[in-house]
Amino acid sequence: EDQVTQSPEALRLQEGESSSLNCSYTVSGLRGLFWYRQDPGKGPEFLFTLYSAGEEKEKERLKATLTKKESFLHITAPKPEDSATYLCAVRSYTGANSKLTFGKGITLSVRP
Amino acid sequence: SQTIHQWPATLVQPVGSPLSLECTVEGTSNPNLYWYRQAAGRGLQLLFYSVGIGQISSEVPQNLSASRPQDRQFILSSKKLLLSDSGFYLCAWTKGSSGELFFGEGSRLTVL
C-alpha cells in the first residue's frame, strides 16, 4: 500500500525566512510525485509533478526536488500570500488509472 | 481552457436525508473523473473514479454512490446520510497519462 508522510504538520515563518517542507513516500513503483497548494475552503491547486530522482522544478519562490524516498518543497524568501496548506501525493504503478495517494498536508503560515 | 464546476458549495443536511452533489467539466472530452473526501486532520480520501459514461469504481465501502450519466458529468449521492458523511467533497479530473489531477472548488457538507 502506498504511503505518504508530510512533515512538519504546521510551520510558521517570518516573511523572508526560507525553509523546506518534507514529503516522505513509499510506493511500489513511482509514476509521479505531485505537489498541490490548498487555500482554506478551496480545492487544491496543482503546482508540480516530479517523475525521477534528481529532478527539480521551480515556480516563483517555490522549488520542488525529488529523491528515491522523499521530496522537498523549498520556499525561498516567503511572503504572507504563500500561506496555505501544501499537499504531496504519489501515483504508483498499481492500477491503470491516475489514483493518487495524498499526505495530510503541511499548513504554512507566513507572518509579515 | 478546461474548467470544473461543483455545486452546491455548502450544504447542511439532517441525518437520514438524501444527498446529491454534482460536478461538471468543460473544455475537454472523455476525462477521468474522481470524487475525493477531505476530513479534518486526514488526507484526501479517494471515494470513486470513472473512466467513462456509466463506468464507476468504488474505493471505499460506504453508504455513498456515484454516477456518470454524461461524459463530463459526475454525481455523488446518498439515500440516507450519516453523521460521519460530513466533510469537504472534491471533484477532480484528469486526462492522458500525466496523472495530474485538477480539482473543483469543493462542496462542504455538514450532517446534523
mmCIF file of C-alpha atoms in Angstrom, chain B residues 16-108:
data_model
loop_
_atom_site.group_PDB
_atom_site.id
_atom_site.type_symbol
_atom_site.label_atom_id
_atom_site.label_comp_id
_atom_site.label_asym_id
_atom_site.label_seq_id
_atom_site.Cartn_x
_atom_site.Cartn_y
_atom_site.Cartn_z
ATOM 1 C CA GLY B 16 -31.107 10.256 7.196
ATOM 2 C CA SER B 17 -31.755 12.739 4.391
ATOM 3 C CA PRO B 18 -30.622 12.168 0.774
ATOM 4 C CA LEU B 19 -27.631 13.800 -0.887
ATOM 5 C CA SER B 20 -26.762 14.842 -4.410
ATOM 6 C CA LEU B 21 -23.528 16.656 -5.287
ATOM 7 C CA GLU B 22 -22.884 17.497 -8.899
ATOM 8 C CA CYS B 23 -19.694 18.079 -10.865
ATOM 9 C CA THR B 24 -19.267 19.182 -14.471
ATOM 10 C CA VAL B 25 -16.111 19.544 -16.535
ATOM 11 C CA GLU B 26 -15.951 21.886 -19.523
ATOM 12 C CA GLY B 27 -13.449 22.222 -22.326
ATOM 13 C CA THR B 28 -12.431 18.583 -22.657
ATOM 14 C CA SER B 29 -13.891 15.242 -23.666
ATOM 15 C CA ASN B 30 -13.719 11.774 -22.126
ATOM 16 C CA PRO B 31 -11.929 12.852 -18.929
ATOM 17 C CA ASN B 32 -11.291 10.540 -15.999
ATOM 18 C CA LEU B 33 -13.375 11.841 -13.108
ATOM 19 C CA TYR B 34 -12.882 11.443 -9.362
ATOM 20 C CA TRP B 35 -14.653 12.121 -6.061
ATOM 21 C CA TYR B 36 -12.454 12.723 -3.018
ATOM 22 C CA ARG B 37 -13.399 13.475 0.576
ATOM 23 C CA GLN B 38 -11.255 15.594 2.865
ATOM 24 C CA ALA B 39 -11.944 15.303 6.583
ATOM 25 C CA ALA B 40 -10.278 17.442 9.248
ATOM 26 C CA GLY B 41 -6.843 16.080 10.151
ATOM 27 C CA ARG B 42 -6.902 13.481 7.404
ATOM 28 C CA GLY B 43 -5.579 13.331 3.896
ATOM 29 C CA LEU B 44 -7.671 13.327 0.774
ATOM 30 C CA GLN B 45 -9.531 10.033 0.513
ATOM 31 C CA LEU B 46 -10.495 8.711 -2.912
ATOM 32 C CA LEU B 47 -14.140 7.632 -2.949
ATOM 33 C CA PHE B 48 -14.974 6.922 -6.593
ATOM 34 C CA TYR B 49 -13.440 7.237 -10.014
ATOM 35 C CA SER B 50 -14.814 6.896 -13.521
ATOM 36 C CA VAL B 51 -13.118 6.361 -16.870
ATOM 37 C CA GLY B 52 -16.284 6.719 -18.945
ATOM 38 C CA ILE B 53 -20.057 7.033 -19.022
ATOM 39 C CA GLY B 54 -21.675 4.514 -16.703
ATOM 40 C CA GLN B 55 -18.287 3.191 -15.516
ATOM 41 C CA ILE B 56 -17.815 3.676 -11.782
ATOM 42 C CA SER B 57 -15.175 2.203 -9.487
ATOM 43 C CA SER B 58 -15.555 2.421 -5.724
ATOM 44 C CA GLU B 59 -12.513 2.673 -3.496
ATOM 45 C CA VAL B 60 -14.120 2.686 -0.049
ATOM 46 C CA PRO B 61 -17.232 0.779 1.066
ATOM 47 C CA GLN B 62 -19.784 3.234 2.435
ATOM 48 C CA ASN B 63 -23.326 4.497 2.031
ATOM 49 C CA LEU B 64 -22.368 6.801 -0.827
ATOM 50 C CA SER B 65 -22.717 6.086 -4.538
ATOM 51 C CA ALA B 66 -21.603 7.788 -7.733
ATOM 52 C CA SER B 67 -22.989 8.003 -11.242
ATOM 53 C CA ARG B 68 -21.769 9.343 -14.564
ATOM 54 C CA PRO B 69 -24.817 9.938 -16.759
ATOM 55 C CA GLN B 70 -22.928 12.070 -19.301
ATOM 56 C CA ASP B 71 -19.319 12.284 -20.459
ATOM 57 C CA ARG B 72 -18.486 15.378 -18.420
ATOM 58 C CA GLN B 73 -20.902 14.983 -15.515
ATOM 59 C CA PHE B 74 -20.198 13.169 -12.258
ATOM 60 C CA ILE B 75 -22.696 12.898 -9.410
ATOM 61 C CA LEU B 76 -22.190 11.819 -5.802
ATOM 62 C CA SER B 77 -25.286 10.573 -3.993
ATOM 63 C CA SER B 78 -26.577 9.057 -0.820
ATOM 64 C CA LYS B 79 -30.018 7.760 0.086
ATOM 65 C CA LYS B 80 -29.548 8.316 3.840
ATOM 66 C CA LEU B 81 -26.785 10.497 5.240
ATOM 67 C CA LEU B 82 -24.824 9.602 8.366
ATOM 68 C CA LEU B 83 -23.062 11.996 10.726
ATOM 69 C CA SER B 84 -19.771 10.543 9.522
ATOM 70 C CA ASP B 85 -20.515 11.716 5.973
ATOM 71 C CA SER B 86 -19.712 15.291 6.979
ATOM 72 C CA GLY B 87 -16.667 16.653 5.186
ATOM 73 C CA PHE B 88 -15.288 18.551 2.242
ATOM 74 C CA TYR B 89 -16.031 16.797 -1.047
ATOM 75 C CA LEU B 90 -13.841 17.440 -4.036
ATOM 76 C CA CYS B 91 -14.395 16.521 -7.648
ATOM 77 C CA ALA B 92 -11.355 16.226 -9.893
ATOM 78 C CA TRP B 93 -10.497 15.351 -13.462
ATOM 79 C CA THR B 94 -7.501 14.156 -15.419
ATOM 80 C CA LYS B 95 -6.792 13.182 -18.980
ATOM 81 C CA GLY B 96 -3.978 11.374 -20.644
ATOM 82 C CA SER B 97 -1.032 9.727 -18.928
ATOM 83 C CA SER B 98 0.381 12.618 -16.890
ATOM 84 C CA GLY B 99 -1.616 11.766 -13.779
ATOM 85 C CA GLU B 100 -2.092 15.407 -12.828
ATOM 86 C CA LEU B 101 -5.414 15.950 -11.111
ATOM 87 C CA PHE B 102 -7.319 19.220 -11.413
ATOM 88 C CA PHE B 103 -9.801 19.911 -8.664
ATOM 89 C CA GLY B 104 -13.054 21.785 -8.372
ATOM 90 C CA GLU B 105 -13.748 24.312 -5.641
ATOM 91 C CA GLY B 106 -15.274 21.716 -3.344
ATOM 92 C CA SER B 107 -18.600 21.167 -1.559
ATOM 93 C CA ARG B 108 -18.764 21.498 2.231
#
